mmCIF file with all atom_site columns, C-alpha atoms and ligand atoms in Angstrom:
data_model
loop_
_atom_site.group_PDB
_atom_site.id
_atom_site.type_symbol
_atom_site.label_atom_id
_atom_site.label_alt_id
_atom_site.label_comp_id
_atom_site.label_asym_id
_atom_site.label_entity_id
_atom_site.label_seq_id
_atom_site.pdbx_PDB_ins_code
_atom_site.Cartn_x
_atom_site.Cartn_y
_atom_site.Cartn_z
_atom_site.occupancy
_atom_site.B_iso_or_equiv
_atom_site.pdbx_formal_charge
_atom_site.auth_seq_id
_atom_site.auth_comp_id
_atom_site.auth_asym_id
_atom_site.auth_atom_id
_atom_site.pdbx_PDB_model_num
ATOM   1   C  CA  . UNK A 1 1   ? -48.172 -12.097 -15.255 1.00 0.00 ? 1   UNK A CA  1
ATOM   2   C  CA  . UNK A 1 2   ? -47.418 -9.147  -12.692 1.00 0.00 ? 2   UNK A CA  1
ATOM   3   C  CA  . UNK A 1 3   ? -47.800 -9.402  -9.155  1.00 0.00 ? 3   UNK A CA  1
ATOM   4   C  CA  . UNK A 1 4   ? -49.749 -6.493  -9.015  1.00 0.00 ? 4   UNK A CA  1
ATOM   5   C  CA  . UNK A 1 5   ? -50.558 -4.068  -5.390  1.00 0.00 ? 5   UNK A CA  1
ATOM   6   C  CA  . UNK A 1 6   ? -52.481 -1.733  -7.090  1.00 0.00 ? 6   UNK A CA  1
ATOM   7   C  CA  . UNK A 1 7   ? -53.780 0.842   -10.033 1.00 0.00 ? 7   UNK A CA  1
ATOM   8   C  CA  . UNK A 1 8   ? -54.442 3.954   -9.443  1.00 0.00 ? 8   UNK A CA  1
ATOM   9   C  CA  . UNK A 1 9   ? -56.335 5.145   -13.061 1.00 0.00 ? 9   UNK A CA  1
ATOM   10  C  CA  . UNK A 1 10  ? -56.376 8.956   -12.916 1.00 0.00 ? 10  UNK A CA  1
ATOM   11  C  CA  . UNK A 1 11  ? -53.178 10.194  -10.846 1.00 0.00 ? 11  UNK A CA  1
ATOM   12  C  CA  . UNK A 1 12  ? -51.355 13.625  -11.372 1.00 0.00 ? 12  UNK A CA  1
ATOM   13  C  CA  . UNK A 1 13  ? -48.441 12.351  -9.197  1.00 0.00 ? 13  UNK A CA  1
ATOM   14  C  CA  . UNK A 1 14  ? -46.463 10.302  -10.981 1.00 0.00 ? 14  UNK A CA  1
ATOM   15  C  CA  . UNK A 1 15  ? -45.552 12.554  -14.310 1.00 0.00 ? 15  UNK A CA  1
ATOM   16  C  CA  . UNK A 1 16  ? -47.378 15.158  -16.295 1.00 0.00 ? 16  UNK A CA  1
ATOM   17  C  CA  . UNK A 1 17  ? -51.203 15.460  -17.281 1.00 0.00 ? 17  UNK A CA  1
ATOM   18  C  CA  . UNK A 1 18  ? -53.254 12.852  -15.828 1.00 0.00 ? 18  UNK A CA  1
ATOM   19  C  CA  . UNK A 1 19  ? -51.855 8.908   -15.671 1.00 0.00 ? 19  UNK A CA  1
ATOM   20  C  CA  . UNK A 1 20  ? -52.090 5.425   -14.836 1.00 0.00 ? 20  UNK A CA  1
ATOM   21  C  CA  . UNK A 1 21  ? -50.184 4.190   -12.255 1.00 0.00 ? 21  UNK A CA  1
ATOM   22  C  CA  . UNK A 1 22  ? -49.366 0.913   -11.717 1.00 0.00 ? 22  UNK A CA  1
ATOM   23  C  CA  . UNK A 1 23  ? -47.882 -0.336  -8.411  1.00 0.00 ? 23  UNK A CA  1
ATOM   24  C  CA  . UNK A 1 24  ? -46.176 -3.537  -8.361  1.00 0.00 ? 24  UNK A CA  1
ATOM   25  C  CA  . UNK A 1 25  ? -45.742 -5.898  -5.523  1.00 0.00 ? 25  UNK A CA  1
ATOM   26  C  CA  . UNK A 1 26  ? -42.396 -6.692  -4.143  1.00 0.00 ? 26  UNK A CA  1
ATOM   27  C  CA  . UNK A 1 27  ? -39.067 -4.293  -3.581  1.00 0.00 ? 27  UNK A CA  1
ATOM   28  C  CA  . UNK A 1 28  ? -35.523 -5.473  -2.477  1.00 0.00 ? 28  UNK A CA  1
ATOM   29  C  CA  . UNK A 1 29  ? -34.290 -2.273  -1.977  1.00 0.00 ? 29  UNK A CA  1
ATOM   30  C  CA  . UNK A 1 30  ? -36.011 -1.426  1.494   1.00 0.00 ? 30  UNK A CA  1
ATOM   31  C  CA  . UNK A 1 31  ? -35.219 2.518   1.454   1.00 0.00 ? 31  UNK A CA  1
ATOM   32  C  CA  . UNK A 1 32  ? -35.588 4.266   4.742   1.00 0.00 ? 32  UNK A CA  1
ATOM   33  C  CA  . UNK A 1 33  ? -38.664 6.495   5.006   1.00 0.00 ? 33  UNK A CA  1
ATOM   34  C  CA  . UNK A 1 34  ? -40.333 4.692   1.803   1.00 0.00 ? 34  UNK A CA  1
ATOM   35  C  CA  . UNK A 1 35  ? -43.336 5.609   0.765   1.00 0.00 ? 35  UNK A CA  1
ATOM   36  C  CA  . UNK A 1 36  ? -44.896 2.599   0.218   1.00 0.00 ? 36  UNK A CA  1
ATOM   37  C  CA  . UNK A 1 37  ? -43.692 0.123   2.380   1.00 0.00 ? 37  UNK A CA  1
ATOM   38  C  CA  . UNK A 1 38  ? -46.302 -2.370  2.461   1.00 0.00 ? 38  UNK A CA  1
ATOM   39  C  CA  . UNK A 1 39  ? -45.384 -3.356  -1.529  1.00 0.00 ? 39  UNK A CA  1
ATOM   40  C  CA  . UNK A 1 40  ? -41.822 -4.797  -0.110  1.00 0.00 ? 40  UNK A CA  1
ATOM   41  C  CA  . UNK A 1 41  ? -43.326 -8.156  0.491   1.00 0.00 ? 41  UNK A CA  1
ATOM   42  C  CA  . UNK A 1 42  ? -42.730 -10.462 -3.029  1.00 0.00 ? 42  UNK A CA  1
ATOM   43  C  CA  . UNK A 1 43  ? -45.442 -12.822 -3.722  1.00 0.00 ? 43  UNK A CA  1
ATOM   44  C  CA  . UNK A 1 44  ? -48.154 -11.380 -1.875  1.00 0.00 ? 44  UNK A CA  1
ATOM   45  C  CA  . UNK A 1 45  ? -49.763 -9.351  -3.982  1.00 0.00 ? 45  UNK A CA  1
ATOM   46  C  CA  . UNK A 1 46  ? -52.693 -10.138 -7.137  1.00 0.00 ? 46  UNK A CA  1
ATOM   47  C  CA  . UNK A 1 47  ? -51.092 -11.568 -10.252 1.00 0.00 ? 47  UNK A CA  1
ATOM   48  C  CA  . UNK A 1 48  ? -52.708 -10.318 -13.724 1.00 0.00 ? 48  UNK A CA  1
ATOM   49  C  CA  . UNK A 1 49  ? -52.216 -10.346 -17.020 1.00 0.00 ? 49  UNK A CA  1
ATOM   50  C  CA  . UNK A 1 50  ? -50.492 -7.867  -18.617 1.00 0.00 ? 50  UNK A CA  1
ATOM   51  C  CA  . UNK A 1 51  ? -53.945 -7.767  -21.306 1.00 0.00 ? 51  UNK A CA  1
ATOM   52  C  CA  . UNK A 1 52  ? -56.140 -7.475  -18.189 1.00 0.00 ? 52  UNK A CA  1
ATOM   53  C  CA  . UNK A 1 53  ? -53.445 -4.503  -17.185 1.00 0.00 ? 53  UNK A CA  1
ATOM   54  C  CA  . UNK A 1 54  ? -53.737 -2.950  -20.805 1.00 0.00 ? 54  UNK A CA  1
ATOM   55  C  CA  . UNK A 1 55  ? -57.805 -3.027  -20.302 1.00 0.00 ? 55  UNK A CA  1
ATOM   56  C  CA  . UNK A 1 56  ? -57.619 -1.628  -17.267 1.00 0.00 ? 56  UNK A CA  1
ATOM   57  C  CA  . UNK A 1 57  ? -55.573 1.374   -18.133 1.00 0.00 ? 57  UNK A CA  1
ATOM   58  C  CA  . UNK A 1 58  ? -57.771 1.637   -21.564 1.00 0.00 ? 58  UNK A CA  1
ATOM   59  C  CA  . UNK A 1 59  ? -60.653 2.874   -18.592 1.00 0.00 ? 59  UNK A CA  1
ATOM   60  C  CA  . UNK A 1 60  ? -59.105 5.635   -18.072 1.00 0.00 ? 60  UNK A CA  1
ATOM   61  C  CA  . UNK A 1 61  ? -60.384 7.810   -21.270 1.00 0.00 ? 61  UNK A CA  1
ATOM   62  C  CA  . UNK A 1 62  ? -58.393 10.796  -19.839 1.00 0.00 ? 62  UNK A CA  1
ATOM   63  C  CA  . UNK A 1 63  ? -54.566 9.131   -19.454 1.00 0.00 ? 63  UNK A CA  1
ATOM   64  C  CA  . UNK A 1 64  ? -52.484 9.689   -22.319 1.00 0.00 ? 64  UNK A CA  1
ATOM   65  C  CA  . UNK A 1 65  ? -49.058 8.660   -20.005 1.00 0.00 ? 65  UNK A CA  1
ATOM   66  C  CA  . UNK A 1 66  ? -48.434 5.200   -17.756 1.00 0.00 ? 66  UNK A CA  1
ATOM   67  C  CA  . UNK A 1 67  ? -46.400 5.315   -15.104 1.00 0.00 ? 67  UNK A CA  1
ATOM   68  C  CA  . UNK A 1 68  ? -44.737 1.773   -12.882 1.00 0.00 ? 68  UNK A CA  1
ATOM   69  C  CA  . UNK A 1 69  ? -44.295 2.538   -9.728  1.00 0.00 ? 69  UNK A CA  1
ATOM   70  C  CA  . UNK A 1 70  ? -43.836 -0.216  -6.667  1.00 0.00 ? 70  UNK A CA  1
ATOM   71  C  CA  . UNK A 1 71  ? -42.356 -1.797  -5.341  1.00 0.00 ? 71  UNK A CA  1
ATOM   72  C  CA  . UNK A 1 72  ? -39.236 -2.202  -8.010  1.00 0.00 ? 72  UNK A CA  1
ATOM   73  C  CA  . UNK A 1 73  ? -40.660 -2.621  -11.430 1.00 0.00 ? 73  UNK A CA  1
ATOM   74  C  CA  . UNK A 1 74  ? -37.596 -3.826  -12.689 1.00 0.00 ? 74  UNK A CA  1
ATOM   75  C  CA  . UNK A 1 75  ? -38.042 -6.939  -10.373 1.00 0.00 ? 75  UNK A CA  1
ATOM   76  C  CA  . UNK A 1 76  ? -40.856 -8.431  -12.737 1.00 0.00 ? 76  UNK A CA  1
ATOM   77  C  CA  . UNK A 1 77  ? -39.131 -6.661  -15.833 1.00 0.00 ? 77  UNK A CA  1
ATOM   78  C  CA  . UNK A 1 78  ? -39.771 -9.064  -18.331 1.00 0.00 ? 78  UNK A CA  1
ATOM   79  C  CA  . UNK A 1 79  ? -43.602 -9.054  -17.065 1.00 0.00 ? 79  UNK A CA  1
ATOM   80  C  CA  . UNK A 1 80  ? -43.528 -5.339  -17.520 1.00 0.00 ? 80  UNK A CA  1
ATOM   81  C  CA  . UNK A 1 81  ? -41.158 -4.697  -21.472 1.00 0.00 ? 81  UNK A CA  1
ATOM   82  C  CA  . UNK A 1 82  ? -44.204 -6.866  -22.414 1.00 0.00 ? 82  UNK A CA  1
ATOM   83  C  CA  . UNK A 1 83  ? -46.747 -4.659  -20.779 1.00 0.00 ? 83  UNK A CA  1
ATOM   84  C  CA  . UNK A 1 84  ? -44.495 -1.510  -21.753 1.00 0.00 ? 84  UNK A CA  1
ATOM   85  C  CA  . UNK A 1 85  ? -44.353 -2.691  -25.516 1.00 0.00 ? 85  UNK A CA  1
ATOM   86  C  CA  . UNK A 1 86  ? -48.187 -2.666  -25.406 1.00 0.00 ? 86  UNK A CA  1
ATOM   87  C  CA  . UNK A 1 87  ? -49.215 -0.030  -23.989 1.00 0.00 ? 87  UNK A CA  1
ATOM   88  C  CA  . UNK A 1 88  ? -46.244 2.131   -26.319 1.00 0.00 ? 88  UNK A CA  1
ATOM   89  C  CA  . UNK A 1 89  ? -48.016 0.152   -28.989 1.00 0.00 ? 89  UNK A CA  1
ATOM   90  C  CA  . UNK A 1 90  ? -51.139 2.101   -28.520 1.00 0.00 ? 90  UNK A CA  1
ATOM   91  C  CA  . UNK A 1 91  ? -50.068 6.042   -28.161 1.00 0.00 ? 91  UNK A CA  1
ATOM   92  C  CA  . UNK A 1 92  ? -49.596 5.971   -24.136 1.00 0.00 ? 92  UNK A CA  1
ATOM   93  C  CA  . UNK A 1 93  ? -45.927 7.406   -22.944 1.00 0.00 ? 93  UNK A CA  1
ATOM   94  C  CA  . UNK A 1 94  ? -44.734 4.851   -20.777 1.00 0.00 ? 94  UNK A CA  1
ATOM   95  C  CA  . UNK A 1 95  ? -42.419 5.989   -17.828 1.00 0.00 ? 95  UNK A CA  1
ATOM   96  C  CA  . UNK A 1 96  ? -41.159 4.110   -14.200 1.00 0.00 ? 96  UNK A CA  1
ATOM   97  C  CA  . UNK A 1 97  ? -40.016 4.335   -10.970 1.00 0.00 ? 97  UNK A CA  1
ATOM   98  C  CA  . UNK A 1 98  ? -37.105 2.632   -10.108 1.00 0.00 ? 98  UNK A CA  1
ATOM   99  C  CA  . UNK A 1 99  ? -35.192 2.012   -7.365  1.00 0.00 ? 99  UNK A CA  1
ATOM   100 C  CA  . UNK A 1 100 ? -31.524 1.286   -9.398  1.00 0.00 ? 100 UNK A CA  1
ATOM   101 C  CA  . UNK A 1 101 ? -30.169 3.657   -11.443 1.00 0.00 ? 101 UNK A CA  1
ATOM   102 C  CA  . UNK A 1 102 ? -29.635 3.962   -15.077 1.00 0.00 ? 102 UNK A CA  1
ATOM   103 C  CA  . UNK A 1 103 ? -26.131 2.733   -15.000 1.00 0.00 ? 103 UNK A CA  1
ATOM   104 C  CA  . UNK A 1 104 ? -27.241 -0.264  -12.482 1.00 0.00 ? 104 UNK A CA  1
ATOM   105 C  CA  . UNK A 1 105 ? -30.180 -1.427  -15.099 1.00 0.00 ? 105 UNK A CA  1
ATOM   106 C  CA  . UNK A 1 106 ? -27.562 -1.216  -18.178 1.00 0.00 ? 106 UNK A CA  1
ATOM   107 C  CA  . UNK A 1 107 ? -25.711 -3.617  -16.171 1.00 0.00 ? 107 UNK A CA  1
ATOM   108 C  CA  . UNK A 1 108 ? -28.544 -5.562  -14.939 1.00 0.00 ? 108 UNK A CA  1
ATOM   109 C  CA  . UNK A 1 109 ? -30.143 -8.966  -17.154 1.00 0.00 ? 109 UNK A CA  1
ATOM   110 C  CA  . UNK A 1 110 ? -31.503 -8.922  -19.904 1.00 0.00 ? 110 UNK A CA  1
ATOM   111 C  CA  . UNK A 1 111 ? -35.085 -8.505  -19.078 1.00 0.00 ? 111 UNK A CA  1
ATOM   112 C  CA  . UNK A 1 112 ? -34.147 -5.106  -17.392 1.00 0.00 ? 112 UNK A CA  1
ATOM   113 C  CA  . UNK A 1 113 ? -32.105 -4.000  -20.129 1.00 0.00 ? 113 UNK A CA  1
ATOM   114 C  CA  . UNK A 1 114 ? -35.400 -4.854  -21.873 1.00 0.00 ? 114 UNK A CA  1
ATOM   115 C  CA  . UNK A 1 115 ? -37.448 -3.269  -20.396 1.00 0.00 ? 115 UNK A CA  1
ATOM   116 C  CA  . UNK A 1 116 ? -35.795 0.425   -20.369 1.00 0.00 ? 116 UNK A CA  1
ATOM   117 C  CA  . UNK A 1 117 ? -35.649 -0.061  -23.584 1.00 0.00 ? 117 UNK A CA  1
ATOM   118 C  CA  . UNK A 1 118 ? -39.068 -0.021  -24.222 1.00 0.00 ? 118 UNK A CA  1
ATOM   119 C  CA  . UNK A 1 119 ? -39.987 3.265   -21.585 1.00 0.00 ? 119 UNK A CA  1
ATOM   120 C  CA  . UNK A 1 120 ? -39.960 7.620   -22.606 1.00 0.00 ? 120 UNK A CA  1
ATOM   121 C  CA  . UNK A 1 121 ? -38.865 8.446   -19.180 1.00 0.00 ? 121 UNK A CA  1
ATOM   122 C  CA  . UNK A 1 122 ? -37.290 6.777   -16.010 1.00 0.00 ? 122 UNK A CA  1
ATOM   123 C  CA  . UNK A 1 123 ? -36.839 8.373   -12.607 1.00 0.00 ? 123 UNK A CA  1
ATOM   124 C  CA  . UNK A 1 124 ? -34.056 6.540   -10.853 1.00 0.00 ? 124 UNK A CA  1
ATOM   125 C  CA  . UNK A 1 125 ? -32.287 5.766   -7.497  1.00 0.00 ? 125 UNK A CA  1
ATOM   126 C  CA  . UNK A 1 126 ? -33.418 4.886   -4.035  1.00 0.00 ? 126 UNK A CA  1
ATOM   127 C  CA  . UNK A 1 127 ? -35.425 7.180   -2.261  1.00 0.00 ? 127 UNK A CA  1
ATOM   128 C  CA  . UNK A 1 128 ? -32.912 8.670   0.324   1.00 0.00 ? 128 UNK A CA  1
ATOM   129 C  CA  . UNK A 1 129 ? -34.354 10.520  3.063   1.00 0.00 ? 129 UNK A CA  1
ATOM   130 C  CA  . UNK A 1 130 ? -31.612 12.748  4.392   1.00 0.00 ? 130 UNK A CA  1
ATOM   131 C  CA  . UNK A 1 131 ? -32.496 14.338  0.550   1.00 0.00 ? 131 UNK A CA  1
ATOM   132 C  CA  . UNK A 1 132 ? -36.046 14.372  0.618   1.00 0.00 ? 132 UNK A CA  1
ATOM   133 C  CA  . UNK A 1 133 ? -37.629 17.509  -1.394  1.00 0.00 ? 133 UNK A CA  1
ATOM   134 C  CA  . UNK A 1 134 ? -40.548 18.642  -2.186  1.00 0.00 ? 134 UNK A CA  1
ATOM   135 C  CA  . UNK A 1 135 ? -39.069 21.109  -4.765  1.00 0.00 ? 135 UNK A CA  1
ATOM   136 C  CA  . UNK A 1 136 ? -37.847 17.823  -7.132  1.00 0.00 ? 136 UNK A CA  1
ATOM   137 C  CA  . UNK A 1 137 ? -41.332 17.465  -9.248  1.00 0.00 ? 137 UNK A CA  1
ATOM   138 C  CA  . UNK A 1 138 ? -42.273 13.880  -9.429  1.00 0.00 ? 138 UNK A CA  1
ATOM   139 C  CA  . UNK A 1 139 ? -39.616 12.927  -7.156  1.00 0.00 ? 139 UNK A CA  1
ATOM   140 C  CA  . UNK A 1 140 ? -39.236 12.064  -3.642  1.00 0.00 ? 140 UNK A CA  1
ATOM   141 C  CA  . UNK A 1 141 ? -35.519 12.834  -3.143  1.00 0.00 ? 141 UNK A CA  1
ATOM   142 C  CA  . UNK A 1 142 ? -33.364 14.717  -4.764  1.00 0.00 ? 142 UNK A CA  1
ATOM   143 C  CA  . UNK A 1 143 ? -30.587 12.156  -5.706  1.00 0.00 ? 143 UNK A CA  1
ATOM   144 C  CA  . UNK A 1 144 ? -32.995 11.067  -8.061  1.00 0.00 ? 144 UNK A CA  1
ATOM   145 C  CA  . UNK A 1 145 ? -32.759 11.329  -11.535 1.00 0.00 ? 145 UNK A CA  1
ATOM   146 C  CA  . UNK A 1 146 ? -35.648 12.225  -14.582 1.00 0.00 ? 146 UNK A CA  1
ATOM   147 C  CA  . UNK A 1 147 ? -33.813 10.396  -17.442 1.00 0.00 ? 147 UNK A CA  1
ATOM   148 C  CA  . UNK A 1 148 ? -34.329 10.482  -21.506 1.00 0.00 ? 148 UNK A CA  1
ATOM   149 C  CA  . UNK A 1 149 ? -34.504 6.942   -21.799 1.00 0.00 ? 149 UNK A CA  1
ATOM   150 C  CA  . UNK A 1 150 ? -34.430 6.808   -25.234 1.00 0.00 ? 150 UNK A CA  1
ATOM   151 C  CA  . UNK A 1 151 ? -31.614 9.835   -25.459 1.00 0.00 ? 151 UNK A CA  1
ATOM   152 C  CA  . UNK A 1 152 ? -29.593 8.106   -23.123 1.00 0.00 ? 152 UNK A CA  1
ATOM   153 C  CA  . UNK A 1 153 ? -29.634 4.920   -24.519 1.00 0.00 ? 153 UNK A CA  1
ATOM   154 C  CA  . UNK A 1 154 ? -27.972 6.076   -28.220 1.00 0.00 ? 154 UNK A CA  1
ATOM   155 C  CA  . UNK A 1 155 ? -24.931 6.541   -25.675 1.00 0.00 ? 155 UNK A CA  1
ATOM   156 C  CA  . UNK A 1 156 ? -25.273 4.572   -22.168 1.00 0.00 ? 156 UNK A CA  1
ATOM   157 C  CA  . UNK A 1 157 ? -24.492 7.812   -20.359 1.00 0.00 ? 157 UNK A CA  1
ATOM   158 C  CA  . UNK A 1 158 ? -28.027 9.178   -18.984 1.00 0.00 ? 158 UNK A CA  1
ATOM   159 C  CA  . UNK A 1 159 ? -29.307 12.085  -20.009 1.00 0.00 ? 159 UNK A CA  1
ATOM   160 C  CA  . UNK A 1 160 ? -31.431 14.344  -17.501 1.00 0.00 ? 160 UNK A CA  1
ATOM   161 C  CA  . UNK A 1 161 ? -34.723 15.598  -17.946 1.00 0.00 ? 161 UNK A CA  1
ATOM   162 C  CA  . UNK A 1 162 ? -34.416 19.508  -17.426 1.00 0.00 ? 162 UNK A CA  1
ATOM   163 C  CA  . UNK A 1 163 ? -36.867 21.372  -19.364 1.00 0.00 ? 163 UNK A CA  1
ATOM   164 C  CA  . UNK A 1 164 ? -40.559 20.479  -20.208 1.00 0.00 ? 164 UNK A CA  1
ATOM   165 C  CA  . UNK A 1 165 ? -43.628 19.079  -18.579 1.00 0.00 ? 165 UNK A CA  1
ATOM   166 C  CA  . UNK A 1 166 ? -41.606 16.532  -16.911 1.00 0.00 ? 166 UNK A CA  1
ATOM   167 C  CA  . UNK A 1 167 ? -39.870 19.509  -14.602 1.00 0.00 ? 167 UNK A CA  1
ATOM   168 C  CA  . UNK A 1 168 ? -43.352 21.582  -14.239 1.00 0.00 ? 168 UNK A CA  1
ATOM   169 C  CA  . UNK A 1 169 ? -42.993 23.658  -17.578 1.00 0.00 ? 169 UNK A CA  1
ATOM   170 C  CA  . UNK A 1 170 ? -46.456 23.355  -19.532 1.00 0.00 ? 170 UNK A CA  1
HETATM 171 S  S1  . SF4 B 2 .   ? -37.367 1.664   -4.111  1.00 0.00 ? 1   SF4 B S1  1
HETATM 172 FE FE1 . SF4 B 2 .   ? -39.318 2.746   -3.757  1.00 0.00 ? 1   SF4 B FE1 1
HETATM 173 S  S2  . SF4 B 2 .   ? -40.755 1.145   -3.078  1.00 0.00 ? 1   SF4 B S2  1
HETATM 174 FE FE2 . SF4 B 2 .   ? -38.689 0.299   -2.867  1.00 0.00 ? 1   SF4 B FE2 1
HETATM 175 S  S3  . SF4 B 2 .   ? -38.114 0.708   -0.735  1.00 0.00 ? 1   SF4 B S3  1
HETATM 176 FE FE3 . SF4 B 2 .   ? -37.319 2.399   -1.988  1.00 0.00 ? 1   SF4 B FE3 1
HETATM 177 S  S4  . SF4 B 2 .   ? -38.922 3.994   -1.925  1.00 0.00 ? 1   SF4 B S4  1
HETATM 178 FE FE4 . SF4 B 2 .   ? -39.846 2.040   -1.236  1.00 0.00 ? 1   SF4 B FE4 1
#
């Protein structure tokens, strides 16, 4: 189960072409200025499947890409490599938010470890607010990192999205 806040089935916000985002409920990082404060609180939010998650997204005709957003994903990770391994399973490019960096997941539990193995694309780091841009595509500040999960994991050194529909080139 994930303790869900909310889906939003057809955003253009969170990564290239047209997505599902999931939110998650609860965040220990508590940046200043966050966008999305009310998904700090753990435990209050609706708990779901990750099947009833997979159905959900499967609405969305349009959506080739998934995106976690929060809250922390990597709070409920094991909840989400099993929803990430599913959705992967059927075509969708899988990508999240997170508020730890690369290095601090590889570090992290297993579950975390887990579940960036299973995602395309991770944008990393708190959001920092003395480096907030609006220049950064599909990020809020500009310490924050688009990462080749899969590139970066052949050498635990992460490597940075820089050309492609992930930095506005179509
Ligand atoms: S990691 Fe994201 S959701 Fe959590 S406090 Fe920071 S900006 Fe908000």
């Amino acid at each position: 189960m994930i303790d869900l806040s909310s889906i939003v089935p057809d955003s253009i916000v969170d990564g290239p072409g047209i997505r599902v985002t999931i939110f998650c409920q609860g965040c220990p990082h508590r940046c200043k200025g966050c966008h999305n404060p009310k998904t700090w609180k753990f435990g209050s939010g609706t708990p779901t499947s990750v099947e009833r998650i997979v159905e959900i997204v499967r609405q969305s005709p349009l959506a080739r890409g998934v995106t976690f957003s929060g809250g922390e994903p990597f709070s409920q990770a094991a909840g989400y490599a099993k929803l990430a391994r599913l959705l992967k399973a059927q075509g969708y490019e899988v990508a999240s938010y997170s508020g730890y960096t690369f290095e601090e997941i590889l570090a992290g539990d297993d579950d975390q470890r887990a579940l960036l193995k299973e995602l395309d694309v991770l944008i990393d780091g708190r959001f920092v607010l003395e480096e907030r841009s609006l220049d950064t595509p599909f990020r809020g500040s500009r310490n924050q990192r688009l990462i080749n999960v899969q590139e970066s994991l052949k050498t635990g050194i992460p490597v940075e999205i820089t050309t492609g529909r992930w930095v506005g080139q179509y």
